[in-house]
Short mmCIF file of C-alpha atoms in Angstrom, two decimals:
data_model
loop_
_atom_site.label_atom_id
_atom_site.label_comp_id
_atom_site.label_asym_id
_atom_site.label_seq_id
_atom_site.Cartn_x
_atom_site.Cartn_y
_atom_site.Cartn_z
CA MET A 1 -58.91 74.06 -5.27
CA SER A 2 -56.03 75.34 -3.24
CA ASP A 3 -52.54 73.97 -3.40
CA LEU A 4 -52.12 74.22 0.37
CA PRO A 5 -51.28 70.89 2.01
CA THR A 6 -53.74 69.39 4.48
CA PRO A 7 -52.68 68.88 8.12
CA SER A 8 -52.15 65.16 7.56
CA GLU A 9 -50.02 65.87 4.47
CA ARG A 10 -47.92 68.35 6.48
CA LYS A 11 -47.47 65.79 9.27
CA ALA A 12 -46.42 63.12 6.75
CA ALA A 13 -43.93 65.49 5.17
CA ASP A 14 -42.45 66.49 8.55
CA THR A 15 -42.22 62.94 9.97
CA SER A 16 -39.18 60.79 9.24
CA LEU A 17 -39.43 57.23 7.97
CA GLY A 18 -37.98 55.97 11.26
CA ASP A 19 -40.68 57.77 13.24
CA LEU A 20 -43.38 56.35 10.97
CA LEU A 21 -42.01 52.82 11.37
CA SER A 22 -41.78 53.31 15.12
CA GLU A 23 -45.41 54.43 15.24
CA VAL A 24 -46.56 51.48 13.14
CA THR A 25 -44.55 49.07 15.29
CA ARG A 26 -46.03 50.54 18.48
CA ASP A 27 -49.56 50.32 17.08
CA VAL A 28 -49.06 46.70 16.01
CA SER A 29 -47.62 45.88 19.44
CA VAL A 30 -50.63 47.45 21.18
CA LEU A 31 -52.99 45.59 18.85
CA MET A 32 -51.26 42.26 19.54
CA ARG A 33 -51.40 42.81 23.32
CA GLN A 34 -55.10 43.62 23.09
CA GLU A 35 -55.74 40.51 21.00
CA VAL A 36 -53.83 38.34 23.50
CA GLU A 37 -55.85 39.81 26.39
CA LEU A 38 -59.09 39.15 24.51
CA ALA A 39 -58.02 35.57 23.83
CA LYS A 40 -57.15 35.06 27.51
CA ALA A 41 -60.54 36.39 28.59
CA GLU A 42 -62.35 34.14 26.12
CA VAL A 43 -60.36 31.07 27.20
CA ARG A 44 -61.03 31.86 30.87
CA GLN A 45 -64.76 32.15 30.18
CA SER A 46 -64.80 28.94 28.13
CA ALA A 47 -62.83 27.05 30.78
CA THR A 48 -65.26 28.17 33.49
CA ARG A 49 -68.22 26.98 31.45
CA ALA A 50 -66.46 23.72 30.59
CA GLY A 51 -65.76 23.12 34.29
CA LYS A 52 -69.38 23.68 35.20
CA GLY A 53 -70.53 21.44 32.36
CA ALA A 54 -68.07 18.70 33.34
CA GLY A 55 -69.31 18.84 36.93
CA MET A 56 -72.91 18.51 35.78
CA LEU A 57 -72.03 15.61 33.48
CA GLY A 58 -70.22 13.91 36.37
CA GLY A 59 -73.30 14.33 38.53
CA ALA A 60 -75.48 12.94 35.76
CA GLY A 61 -73.16 9.95 35.40
CA TYR A 62 -73.33 9.26 39.13
CA ALA A 63 -77.15 9.55 39.10
CA GLY A 64 -77.27 7.23 36.09
CA HIS A 65 -75.07 4.72 37.93
CA LEU A 66 -77.41 4.77 40.93
CA THR A 67 -80.40 4.34 38.62
CA VAL A 68 -78.87 1.27 37.01
CA LEU A 69 -77.89 -0.11 40.43
CA PHE A 70 -81.39 0.22 41.85
CA LEU A 71 -83.03 -1.13 38.70
CA SER A 72 -80.70 -4.13 38.90
CA LEU A 73 -81.62 -4.67 42.55
CA ALA A 74 -85.31 -4.40 41.64
CA ALA A 75 -84.88 -6.95 38.85
CA TRP A 76 -83.02 -9.27 41.24
CA TRP A 77 -85.76 -8.89 43.86
CA GLY A 78 -88.52 -9.35 41.26
CA LEU A 79 -86.93 -12.50 39.85
CA GLY A 80 -86.48 -13.71 43.42
CA HIS A 81 -90.26 -14.10 43.67
CA VAL A 82 -90.28 -16.42 40.65
CA ILE A 83 -87.08 -18.41 41.21
CA ASP A 84 -84.55 -18.85 44.01
CA ILE A 85 -82.96 -15.52 45.05
CA ALA A 86 -79.43 -16.82 44.34
CA TRP A 87 -80.33 -17.77 40.78
CA ALA A 88 -82.02 -14.41 40.31
CA ALA A 89 -78.75 -12.72 41.31
CA VAL A 90 -76.84 -14.90 38.84
CA ILE A 91 -79.24 -14.01 36.01
CA VAL A 92 -78.91 -10.25 36.70
CA ALA A 93 -75.11 -10.60 36.89
CA VAL A 94 -75.00 -12.52 33.58
CA VAL A 95 -77.11 -9.84 31.87
CA TRP A 96 -74.65 -7.18 33.06
CA ALA A 97 -71.69 -9.34 31.98
CA ILE A 98 -73.18 -9.52 28.47
CA VAL A 99 -73.71 -5.74 28.41
CA ALA A 100 -70.10 -5.24 29.57
CA ALA A 101 -68.73 -7.62 26.92
CA VAL A 102 -70.67 -5.93 24.11
CA LEU A 103 -69.53 -2.46 25.23
CA PHE A 104 -65.93 -3.71 25.52
CA VAL A 105 -65.92 -5.10 21.97
CA LEU A 106 -67.51 -1.95 20.55
CA GLY A 107 -65.08 0.29 22.47
CA ARG A 108 -62.05 -1.76 21.39
CA ASN A 109 -63.13 -1.57 17.74
CA GLU A 110 -63.53 2.21 18.03
CA MET A 111 -60.05 2.52 19.56
CA LYS A 112 -58.54 0.40 16.79
CA ALA A 113 -60.22 2.65 14.19
CA ILE A 114 -58.43 5.77 15.48
CA LYS A 115 -55.98 7.00 12.88
CA GLY A 116 -54.58 9.89 14.91
CA ALA A 117 -53.70 12.89 12.77
CA PRO A 118 -52.70 11.36 9.42
CA ALA A 119 -52.76 14.64 7.48
CA THR A 120 -50.48 16.31 10.04
CA VAL A 121 -48.10 13.34 10.09
CA ASP A 122 -47.98 13.35 6.30
CA SER A 123 -47.26 17.08 6.10
CA LEU A 124 -44.58 16.77 8.81
CA LYS A 125 -42.93 13.99 6.81
CA GLN A 126 -42.80 16.32 3.79
CA ILE A 127 -40.95 19.10 5.66
CA PRO A 128 -37.50 17.44 5.47
CA ASP A 129 -37.97 16.97 1.70
CA ALA A 130 -38.88 20.63 1.30
CA LEU A 131 -35.79 21.66 3.27
CA LYS A 132 -33.56 19.38 1.21
CA ARG A 133 -34.86 20.94 -2.01
CA ASN A 134 -34.12 24.44 -0.67
CA GLU A 135 -30.59 23.40 0.34
CA GLU A 136 -29.97 21.88 -3.08
CA ASN A 137 -31.01 25.13 -4.81
CA ARG A 138 -28.39 27.12 -2.89
#
């Protein structure tokens, strides 16, 4: 084994602490910029896909609406052969009123069950206490 320093050992010995810190700071800065650019690219890609998906879901909702409309008209027309057409329309309307009422009650119950972000609210409430304890220790 020789006692001669390796090139990296010579560089470390010749470089000041300020230069080393500057190099580390520059490398961390470059790394952070690259990470931010990667995050931007990923968000852009996800937003594009989300937009396409939302458009398709909107189209599906519209098609579903038309399906329900035409099935309702068919039910009205079909009932019109058995009873008076006006009463058939009333029956179809009452069925849809019942569906709307059930969905309203279920939706309202779901909305009432929303708690928000209780863990976050609780932790935010604890921050002033933590700050008070730190101020008291000073």
